Short mmCIF file of C-alpha atoms and ligand atoms in Angstrom, two decimals:
data_model
loop_
_atom_site.label_atom_id
_atom_site.label_comp_id
_atom_site.label_asym_id
_atom_site.label_seq_id
_atom_site.Cartn_x
_atom_site.Cartn_y
_atom_site.Cartn_z
CA MET A 207 9.60 29.19 6.91
CA PRO A 208 8.77 27.35 10.17
CA ALA A 209 11.69 26.01 12.19
CA PHE A 210 10.74 22.38 11.52
CA GLN A 211 9.75 20.64 8.33
CA THR A 212 9.29 16.97 7.49
CA SER A 213 12.62 15.15 6.94
CA PRO A 214 13.68 14.20 3.40
CA GLY A 215 11.53 11.39 2.02
CA MET A 216 8.91 11.83 4.77
CA ARG A 217 5.51 13.40 4.05
CA ASP A 218 2.43 14.56 5.87
CA ILE A 219 -0.74 13.23 4.35
CA LEU A 220 -3.49 15.71 5.05
CA PRO A 221 -7.25 15.55 4.76
CA PRO A 222 -8.97 15.07 2.35
CA ASP A 223 -6.13 12.90 0.90
CA THR A 224 -6.30 10.58 3.88
CA ALA A 225 -9.81 9.55 2.77
CA ARG A 226 -8.28 7.96 -0.36
CA TRP A 227 -5.82 6.12 1.89
CA ARG A 228 -8.68 4.70 3.93
CA ARG A 229 -10.67 3.81 0.85
CA LEU A 230 -7.71 1.97 -0.70
CA ASN A 231 -7.25 0.03 2.53
CA ALA A 232 -10.97 -0.76 2.71
CA VAL A 233 -11.00 -2.12 -0.86
CA PHE A 234 -7.91 -4.21 -0.09
CA ALA A 235 -9.37 -5.56 3.17
CA ASP A 236 -12.55 -6.50 1.28
CA VAL A 237 -10.75 -8.33 -1.51
CA VAL A 238 -8.43 -10.35 0.72
CA GLY A 239 -11.04 -10.81 3.49
CA ALA A 240 -13.32 -12.48 0.92
CA ALA A 241 -10.47 -14.93 0.20
CA GLY A 242 -10.03 -15.99 3.83
CA TYR A 243 -7.05 -13.86 4.85
CA GLY A 244 -6.85 -12.55 8.44
CA GLN A 245 -5.11 -9.31 9.35
CA ILE A 246 -1.72 -9.44 11.06
CA ILE A 247 -0.05 -6.50 12.81
CA THR A 248 3.69 -6.83 13.41
CA PRO A 249 6.00 -4.30 15.10
CA LEU A 250 7.64 -1.44 13.25
CA ILE A 251 10.91 -2.36 14.98
CA GLU A 252 12.53 -5.80 14.89
CA ASP A 253 15.92 -7.28 15.68
CA VAL A 254 18.12 -6.22 12.76
CA GLY A 255 18.87 -9.92 12.12
CA VAL A 256 15.27 -10.41 10.94
CA PHE A 257 15.98 -8.02 8.09
CA THR A 258 19.48 -9.12 7.18
CA ARG A 259 17.84 -12.42 6.15
CA ILE A 260 16.21 -10.44 3.30
CA GLY A 261 19.61 -10.64 1.63
CA GLU A 262 23.05 -9.37 2.59
CA ALA A 263 23.65 -8.30 -1.01
CA THR A 264 20.57 -6.10 -1.38
CA ASP A 265 20.58 -2.31 -1.12
CA VAL A 266 17.59 -2.55 1.19
CA VAL A 267 19.83 -4.23 3.77
CA THR A 268 23.29 -2.82 3.08
CA LYS A 269 22.42 0.83 2.47
CA GLU A 270 18.86 1.60 3.38
CA LEU A 271 18.08 0.16 6.82
CA TYR A 272 17.19 2.56 9.63
CA ALA A 273 19.20 0.42 12.06
CA PHE A 274 20.27 1.55 15.52
CA GLU A 275 21.16 0.33 18.97
CA ASP A 276 18.32 0.72 21.49
CA ARG A 277 18.86 1.71 25.11
CA GLY A 278 19.24 -1.93 26.07
CA GLY A 279 22.11 -2.34 23.60
CA ARG A 280 19.99 -4.40 21.17
CA HIS A 281 20.65 -3.99 17.47
CA VAL A 282 17.27 -3.20 15.99
CA SER A 283 15.88 -1.60 12.86
CA LEU A 284 12.74 0.04 11.56
CA ARG A 285 11.21 -2.44 9.13
CA PRO A 286 11.97 -1.91 5.43
CA GLU A 287 9.15 -4.33 4.46
CA LEU A 288 6.77 -6.75 6.17
CA THR A 289 7.50 -10.21 4.78
CA ALA A 290 10.47 -10.88 7.07
CA GLY A 291 8.49 -9.79 10.16
CA VAL A 292 5.55 -12.01 9.18
CA CYS A 293 7.93 -15.01 8.80
CA ARG A 294 9.51 -14.17 12.15
CA ALA A 295 5.99 -14.13 13.68
CA PHE A 296 5.22 -17.51 12.06
CA ALA A 297 8.44 -19.04 13.42
CA GLN A 298 7.66 -17.56 16.86
CA HIS A 299 3.97 -18.52 17.16
CA ARG A 300 3.93 -21.69 15.03
CA PRO A 301 0.26 -21.53 13.97
CA ALA A 302 -1.12 -25.07 13.73
CA ALA A 303 -3.62 -24.62 10.93
CA LEU A 304 -1.94 -24.37 7.56
CA PRO A 305 -1.95 -22.60 5.25
CA TRP A 306 -1.56 -19.50 7.37
CA LYS A 307 -3.10 -16.73 5.27
CA VAL A 308 -2.50 -13.19 6.53
CA TRP A 309 -2.81 -9.66 5.17
CA TYR A 310 -1.28 -6.43 6.38
CA THR A 311 -1.15 -2.71 5.89
CA GLY A 312 1.34 -0.24 7.27
CA PRO A 313 4.42 1.94 6.89
CA ASN A 314 7.95 0.81 6.01
CA PHE A 315 11.22 2.68 6.08
CA ARG A 316 14.10 2.69 3.60
CA GLN A 317 16.79 5.35 3.36
CA GLU A 318 16.40 5.88 -0.37
CA LYS A 319 16.95 8.94 -2.51
CA ALA A 320 13.55 10.60 -2.40
CA GLN A 321 11.71 11.42 -5.63
CA ARG A 322 8.14 11.15 -6.96
CA GLY A 323 6.92 7.70 -5.97
CA ARG A 324 10.04 6.92 -3.90
CA TYR A 325 9.99 7.90 -0.24
CA ARG A 326 11.79 7.00 2.96
CA GLN A 327 8.55 6.22 4.71
CA PHE A 328 6.00 4.52 2.47
CA ASP A 329 2.97 2.34 3.00
CA GLN A 330 2.30 -1.12 1.70
CA VAL A 331 -0.69 -3.42 1.71
CA GLY A 332 0.05 -7.09 1.17
CA ILE A 333 -0.58 -10.74 1.89
CA GLU A 334 1.57 -13.74 2.83
CA VAL A 335 0.61 -17.42 2.74
CA LEU A 336 2.75 -19.88 4.65
CA GLY A 337 2.71 -23.65 4.64
CA VAL A 338 1.53 -24.63 1.16
CA ASP A 339 3.69 -25.58 -1.79
CA ASP A 340 1.12 -25.59 -4.56
CA ALA A 341 1.51 -23.76 -7.88
CA HIS A 342 -2.25 -23.08 -7.88
CA LEU A 343 -1.72 -20.97 -4.77
CA ASP A 344 0.72 -18.79 -6.73
CA VAL A 345 -2.11 -18.21 -9.21
CA GLU A 346 -4.58 -17.30 -6.45
CA VAL A 347 -2.13 -14.87 -4.87
CA ILE A 348 -1.45 -13.07 -8.15
CA ALA A 349 -5.16 -13.07 -8.98
CA LEU A 350 -5.99 -11.33 -5.69
CA ALA A 351 -3.64 -8.45 -6.48
CA SER A 352 -5.15 -8.18 -9.97
CA GLU A 353 -8.63 -8.14 -8.50
CA PHE A 354 -7.61 -5.36 -6.10
CA TYR A 355 -6.39 -3.17 -8.97
CA ARG A 356 -9.55 -3.93 -10.92
CA ARG A 357 -11.73 -2.93 -7.96
CA LEU A 358 -9.82 0.33 -7.62
CA GLY A 359 -10.52 1.05 -11.28
CA LEU A 360 -6.92 0.94 -12.51
CA SER A 361 -6.59 -0.42 -16.03
CA GLN A 362 -3.09 0.46 -17.21
CA ILE A 363 -1.32 -2.21 -15.19
CA THR A 364 1.03 -4.79 -16.63
CA LEU A 365 1.64 -8.03 -14.75
CA VAL A 366 5.19 -9.23 -15.33
CA VAL A 367 6.14 -12.76 -14.23
CA ASN A 368 9.26 -14.89 -14.11
CA SER A 369 10.62 -17.90 -12.28
CA LEU A 370 13.99 -17.86 -10.55
CA GLY A 371 13.94 -21.67 -10.42
CA GLU A 372 14.98 -23.79 -7.45
CA PRO A 373 17.87 -22.47 -5.32
CA GLU A 374 20.34 -24.72 -7.21
CA ASP A 375 19.00 -23.48 -10.59
CA ARG A 376 19.35 -19.94 -9.41
CA ALA A 377 22.88 -20.54 -8.13
CA ALA A 378 23.95 -22.09 -11.46
CA TYR A 379 22.36 -19.14 -13.28
CA VAL A 380 24.16 -16.60 -11.09
CA ASP A 381 27.49 -18.31 -11.89
CA ALA A 382 26.72 -18.26 -15.60
CA LEU A 383 25.71 -14.59 -15.44
CA ALA A 384 28.88 -13.68 -13.52
CA ALA A 385 31.01 -15.44 -16.14
CA TYR A 386 29.14 -13.79 -19.02
CA PHE A 387 29.20 -10.26 -17.57
CA ALA A 388 32.89 -10.57 -16.59
CA THR A 389 33.85 -9.96 -20.23
CA ALA A 390 30.85 -7.81 -21.23
CA ASP A 391 30.87 -4.05 -21.84
CA LEU A 392 29.22 -2.65 -18.69
CA THR A 393 29.09 0.74 -16.94
CA GLU A 394 31.21 1.31 -13.81
CA GLN A 395 28.08 1.10 -11.63
CA SER A 396 27.05 -2.24 -13.10
CA ARG A 397 30.62 -3.58 -12.68
CA SER A 398 30.35 -2.81 -9.00
CA THR A 399 26.83 -4.38 -8.82
CA LEU A 400 28.31 -7.46 -10.56
CA GLU A 401 30.75 -8.01 -7.71
CA LYS A 402 27.98 -7.98 -5.12
CA ASN A 403 24.98 -9.45 -6.92
CA PRO A 404 25.21 -10.49 -10.60
CA LEU A 405 21.40 -10.92 -10.84
CA ARG A 406 20.86 -7.25 -10.14
CA VAL A 407 22.91 -6.21 -13.18
CA LEU A 408 19.84 -7.30 -15.17
CA ASP A 409 17.92 -4.49 -13.43
CA SER A 410 20.16 -1.73 -14.81
CA LYS A 411 18.18 0.85 -16.77
CA ARG A 412 21.40 2.48 -18.09
CA GLU A 413 21.55 2.67 -21.88
CA HIS A 414 25.19 1.62 -22.02
CA ASP A 415 24.35 -1.69 -20.32
CA ALA A 416 21.43 -2.53 -22.61
CA ALA A 417 23.35 -4.50 -25.25
CA ALA A 418 25.21 -6.62 -22.71
CA ILE A 419 21.98 -7.36 -20.84
CA ALA A 420 20.14 -8.28 -24.05
CA GLY A 421 22.74 -10.96 -24.82
CA ALA A 422 22.87 -12.39 -21.28
CA PRO A 423 21.88 -16.01 -20.59
CA LYS A 424 18.24 -16.49 -19.55
CA ILE A 425 17.10 -18.07 -16.30
CA SER A 426 14.70 -20.38 -18.18
CA GLU A 427 17.74 -22.19 -19.64
CA PHE A 428 18.64 -23.18 -16.06
CA HIS A 429 15.22 -24.29 -14.79
CA SER A 430 15.16 -27.84 -13.42
CA ASP A 431 12.25 -29.98 -14.62
CA GLY A 432 10.38 -29.36 -11.36
CA ALA A 433 10.80 -25.57 -11.55
CA ALA A 434 9.80 -25.50 -15.22
CA ALA A 435 6.66 -27.57 -14.48
CA HIS A 436 5.77 -25.32 -11.52
CA PHE A 437 6.10 -22.21 -13.68
CA ALA A 438 4.08 -23.74 -16.52
CA THR A 439 1.25 -24.52 -14.07
CA VAL A 440 1.29 -20.92 -12.81
CA LEU A 441 1.12 -19.49 -16.33
CA ALA A 442 -1.66 -21.91 -17.34
CA GLY A 443 -3.63 -20.93 -14.21
CA LEU A 444 -3.33 -17.22 -14.99
CA THR A 445 -4.45 -17.84 -18.56
CA ARG A 446 -7.41 -19.87 -17.31
CA LEU A 447 -8.50 -16.91 -15.14
CA GLY A 448 -8.15 -14.51 -18.07
CA ILE A 449 -5.36 -12.55 -16.37
CA ASP A 450 -3.02 -10.95 -18.91
CA PHE A 451 0.69 -11.27 -18.18
CA VAL A 452 4.09 -10.84 -19.78
CA VAL A 453 6.87 -13.36 -19.07
CA GLU A 454 10.01 -11.31 -18.49
CA PRO A 455 13.10 -13.55 -18.11
CA LYS A 456 15.11 -10.56 -16.81
CA LEU A 457 12.77 -9.79 -13.93
CA VAL A 458 14.81 -10.41 -10.77
CA ARG A 459 13.23 -8.21 -8.00
CA GLY A 460 15.19 -6.28 -5.40
CA LEU A 461 15.07 -8.68 -2.45
CA ASP A 462 17.13 -11.85 -2.20
CA TYR A 463 14.77 -14.33 -0.58
CA TYR A 464 12.86 -15.30 -3.71
CA ARG A 465 12.85 -18.65 -5.45
CA ARG A 466 10.61 -19.96 -8.24
CA THR A 467 7.66 -17.64 -9.03
CA ILE A 468 8.26 -13.88 -8.91
CA PHE A 469 6.01 -11.14 -10.26
CA GLU A 470 5.62 -7.41 -10.45
CA PHE A 471 2.77 -5.06 -11.31
CA GLN A 472 3.97 -2.15 -13.41
CA GLY A 473 2.00 1.05 -13.89
CA GLY A 474 1.73 2.67 -17.28
CA THR A 475 2.06 6.24 -16.09
CA LEU A 476 4.98 6.52 -13.65
CA ASP A 477 8.67 7.00 -14.48
CA SER A 478 10.28 3.67 -15.26
CA ALA A 479 12.41 3.71 -12.08
CA GLN A 480 9.23 4.00 -9.98
CA ASN A 481 6.81 2.09 -12.17
CA ALA A 482 6.69 -0.99 -9.94
CA LEU A 483 3.40 -0.54 -8.13
CA GLY A 484 3.81 -3.80 -6.31
CA GLY A 485 5.46 -7.16 -6.44
CA GLY A 486 6.05 -10.45 -4.74
CA GLY A 487 6.90 -14.08 -5.15
CA ARG A 488 7.82 -17.35 -3.42
CA TYR A 489 10.31 -17.34 -0.59
CA ASP A 490 10.30 -20.97 0.54
CA GLY A 491 13.48 -20.75 2.65
CA LEU A 492 12.78 -17.61 4.67
CA VAL A 493 10.96 -19.06 7.69
CA GLU A 494 13.75 -21.63 8.07
CA ALA A 495 16.40 -18.90 7.82
CA LEU A 496 14.60 -17.18 10.71
CA GLY A 497 14.80 -20.26 12.91
CA GLY A 498 11.43 -21.84 12.08
CA PRO A 499 10.56 -25.13 10.39
CA ALA A 500 11.10 -25.50 6.63
CA THR A 501 7.96 -23.79 5.32
CA PRO A 502 6.95 -22.75 1.82
CA GLY A 503 5.78 -19.15 1.52
CA ILE A 504 4.46 -16.76 -1.07
CA GLY A 505 3.02 -13.26 -1.01
CA PHE A 506 3.10 -9.76 -2.36
CA ALA A 507 3.24 -6.17 -1.21
CA LEU A 508 1.69 -3.28 -3.11
CA GLY A 509 2.95 0.27 -2.63
CA VAL A 510 0.07 2.43 -1.42
CA ASP A 511 1.77 5.70 -2.37
CA ARG A 512 2.55 4.61 -5.91
CA THR A 513 -0.86 3.03 -6.37
CA LEU A 514 -2.50 6.33 -5.43
CA LEU A 515 -0.20 8.20 -7.85
CA ALA A 516 -1.25 5.77 -10.58
CA CYS A 517 -4.89 6.41 -9.61
CA ASP A 518 -4.30 10.16 -10.00
CA ASP A 519 -2.62 9.65 -13.36
CA GLU A 520 -5.44 7.45 -14.63
CA GLY A 521 -8.05 9.82 -13.18
CA VAL A 522 -9.81 7.16 -11.12
CA PHE A 523 -10.68 6.88 -7.48
CA GLY A 524 -11.21 10.58 -6.78
CA ASP A 525 -12.20 12.27 -3.55
CA ASP A 526 -15.28 10.46 -2.32
CA SER A 527 -15.71 12.24 0.99
CA ALA A 528 -19.43 12.27 1.81
CA PRO A 529 -21.16 15.65 2.34
CA LEU A 530 -22.35 16.54 5.83
CA ASP A 531 -25.96 15.89 6.76
CA ALA A 532 -26.31 19.14 8.66
CA PHE A 533 -24.51 22.37 9.48
CA VAL A 534 -25.87 24.09 12.57
CA VAL A 535 -26.06 27.89 12.49
CA ASP A 536 -26.54 29.42 15.95
CA VAL A 537 -26.83 33.22 16.30
CA VAL A 538 -27.80 33.12 19.96
CA GLY A 539 -24.36 32.52 21.46
CA GLY A 540 -23.26 29.04 20.34
CA GLN A 541 -24.63 26.88 23.20
CA GLU A 542 -27.56 25.64 21.11
CA ALA A 543 -25.28 24.59 18.26
CA VAL A 544 -23.16 22.55 20.68
CA ALA A 545 -26.26 20.75 21.94
CA ILE A 546 -27.88 20.22 18.52
CA THR A 547 -24.72 18.92 16.82
CA ALA A 548 -24.22 16.50 19.74
CA GLU A 549 -27.81 15.24 19.37
CA LEU A 550 -27.47 14.87 15.62
CA ARG A 551 -24.17 12.99 15.87
CA ALA A 552 -25.57 10.69 18.58
CA ALA A 553 -28.46 9.89 16.22
CA GLY A 554 -25.97 8.84 13.53
CA PHE A 555 -25.94 12.00 11.38
CA THR A 556 -22.82 13.88 10.36
CA ALA A 557 -22.99 17.42 11.66
CA ASP A 558 -20.75 20.43 12.06
CA ARG A 559 -21.13 24.01 13.20
CA GLY A 560 -19.47 27.42 13.20
CA TYR A 561 -17.42 28.80 16.05
CA ASP A 562 -16.69 32.20 17.61
CA ASP A 563 -20.28 33.47 17.60
CA ARG A 564 -20.04 34.86 14.08
CA SER A 565 -22.79 36.69 12.17
CA MET A 566 -25.64 34.86 10.45
CA LYS A 567 -24.17 35.74 7.06
CA ALA A 568 -20.71 34.42 7.97
CA GLN A 569 -22.16 31.19 9.37
CA MET A 570 -24.37 30.62 6.30
CA LYS A 571 -21.26 31.03 4.17
CA LEU A 572 -19.58 28.28 6.19
CA ALA A 573 -22.67 26.10 5.84
CA ASN A 574 -22.51 26.55 2.07
CA ARG A 575 -18.84 25.76 1.95
CA SER A 576 -19.32 22.63 4.09
CA ASP A 577 -21.52 21.19 1.34
CA ALA A 578 -24.07 20.12 3.97
CA ARG A 579 -27.50 18.90 2.86
CA PHE A 580 -29.30 21.02 5.46
CA ALA A 581 -28.62 24.08 7.57
CA VAL A 582 -30.25 23.94 10.99
CA ILE A 583 -30.73 27.54 12.12
CA VAL A 584 -31.37 28.83 15.65
CA GLY A 585 -32.10 32.54 16.20
CA ASP A 586 -33.86 34.43 19.02
CA ASP A 587 -37.39 33.43 17.87
CA GLU A 588 -36.44 29.76 17.58
CA LEU A 589 -34.76 29.80 20.96
CA ALA A 590 -37.86 31.32 22.55
CA SER A 591 -40.22 28.77 20.94
CA ASP A 592 -37.93 25.74 21.30
CA SER A 593 -37.83 25.30 17.52
CA VAL A 594 -35.34 25.30 14.65
CA ILE A 595 -35.37 26.31 11.01
CA LEU A 596 -34.41 23.50 8.66
CA ARG A 597 -33.15 24.87 5.35
CA PRO A 598 -32.28 22.53 2.45
CA MET A 599 -29.00 23.77 0.97
CA ALA A 600 -29.24 22.38 -2.54
CA ARG A 601 -30.92 24.54 -5.16
CA ASP A 602 -34.40 23.19 -6.00
CA ALA A 603 -34.46 21.19 -2.76
CA GLY A 604 -37.60 22.91 -1.48
CA ASP A 605 -38.34 25.65 1.05
CA GLN A 606 -37.11 25.98 4.55
CA GLN A 607 -39.44 25.03 7.37
CA THR A 608 -39.70 25.75 11.06
CA MET A 609 -40.22 22.77 13.31
CA SER A 610 -40.12 21.88 16.95
CA ARG A 611 -36.64 20.91 18.22
CA SER A 612 -37.96 17.53 19.27
CA ASP A 613 -39.07 16.77 15.69
CA LEU A 614 -35.70 17.55 14.08
CA ILE A 615 -34.17 14.07 14.27
CA SER A 616 -37.26 12.20 13.09
CA HIS A 617 -37.69 14.69 10.25
CA LEU A 618 -34.09 14.22 9.10
CA LYS A 619 -34.45 10.44 9.35
CA ALA A 620 -37.52 10.61 7.12
CA HIS A 621 -35.55 12.64 4.57
CA SER A 622 -32.32 10.67 4.47
P1 HAM B 99 9.31 -4.52 -2.82
O1 HAM B 99 9.35 -4.73 -4.30
O2 HAM B 99 10.55 -4.10 -2.17
O3 HAM B 99 8.78 -5.88 -2.22
O4 HAM B 99 8.19 -3.47 -2.47
C1 HAM B 99 6.85 -3.64 -2.91
C2 HAM B 99 6.28 -2.30 -3.37
O5 HAM B 99 6.44 -1.33 -2.33
C3 HAM B 99 7.01 -1.69 -4.56
O6 HAM B 99 6.55 -2.23 -5.77
C4 HAM B 99 6.65 -0.22 -4.42
O7 HAM B 99 5.35 0.04 -4.94
C5 HAM B 99 6.59 -0.06 -2.92
N1 HAM B 99 7.85 0.59 -2.49
C6 HAM B 99 9.03 0.00 -2.21
N2 HAM B 99 9.95 0.93 -1.84
C7 HAM B 99 9.32 2.13 -1.90
C8 HAM B 99 9.71 3.48 -1.63
N3 HAM B 99 10.94 3.80 -1.22
N4 HAM B 99 8.79 4.47 -1.80
C9 HAM B 99 7.53 4.17 -2.22
N5 HAM B 99 7.09 2.93 -2.46
C10 HAM B 99 7.97 1.91 -2.31
C11 HAM B 99 8.59 -6.09 -0.88
O8 HAM B 99 8.61 -5.24 -0.04
C12 HAM B 99 8.29 -7.53 -0.55
N6 HAM B 99 8.12 -7.63 0.91
C13 HAM B 99 7.05 -7.99 -1.29
C14 HAM B 99 6.68 -9.40 -0.95
C15 HAM B 99 5.73 -9.81 -0.08
N7 HAM B 99 7.25 -10.49 -1.44
C16 HAM B 99 6.68 -11.54 -0.89
N8 HAM B 99 5.78 -11.15 -0.05
#
């Protein structure tokens, strides 16, 4: 066992797995780029106050922050998500053209209990739109996430939606829930959640809580006319686009900044505690809470790690690493292979070679294993006549041929 291993909840992602990471990011960038979103990059570390605005009653803030004092005595934290940082950036830079439509990708940190699909460092891709209070925007935002999953090839995804109403509706609902649960039969854990955040009791997956939760008041009973109309427009828009959804009145989400529309994408194959592949909603008060002007906002973040697990489970989106164009076999000392691979790469081909001056047989084995289309072979005769042997590696791909070194690139171009 080596002296050092990754810390709990932290993982190395090795090749070829990293290719899937890049591919997922590329699909995401394509989908949101086509809808006019520009990429934003915010710091991994922010003033801890940026994150406490996520909600003082959420586990993400009270238990899971990687917060510390830096050498200047500032209270800072690794980011547990990106929405708060994006709103901080909006309040700081005050972009003039609204809506401000941004997308992001990157790691986040939460000190959670690690298990499959739940890590302490995990990646998200997401979007945020600031400055527009239009229910049709909610539809567009949800539709973009759906389109991303479709483009990846995932089919077992359920979109779950709810509306938390206006802040006053939500506050009245929280009071009603607190009163109802006060006399209900709940587990110890849910009793303690009730004291901090009555909404989150609805999230309990414990069997003993199920009956109490089933009889709890529903948020829809507390929607003001405006909130109900907003939600109806969102649902009609989704239907119009042919996007399937389930209205789940008990969906509350883990972060506190939401109001009105909230949604989650649940995978069909992961354990229920980790089956949220992504989620989002409206957070109209967050920019203001961070010192900016009152600004409506909506967005989502999708967990990259969980999305890739769902891809594995559904058997889509496999390894698509492209084979090499050429593997250079040099049995005259290695210098020629260095030069030829450099030439090939400069001409835009992918090329690799063997090292340590190994035998012809050993190098051909490597060429086979590399899955290259061609082996380019240099022995004593070729060195003397300034030529190379070009050998197609696939069965039935024709015979090898000897050609002048200077013809190699044009020949490969003609055959690619
Ligand atoms: P969230 O629900 O906390 O929302 O996280 C979004 C997604 O990130 C989750 O559905 C999950 O796939 C992934 N995720 C969260 N925690 C972990 C973890 N410990 N390990 C692996 N994956 C994880 C947000 O972060 C909000 N900022 C979303 C948002 C954007 N709302 C509005 N705009």
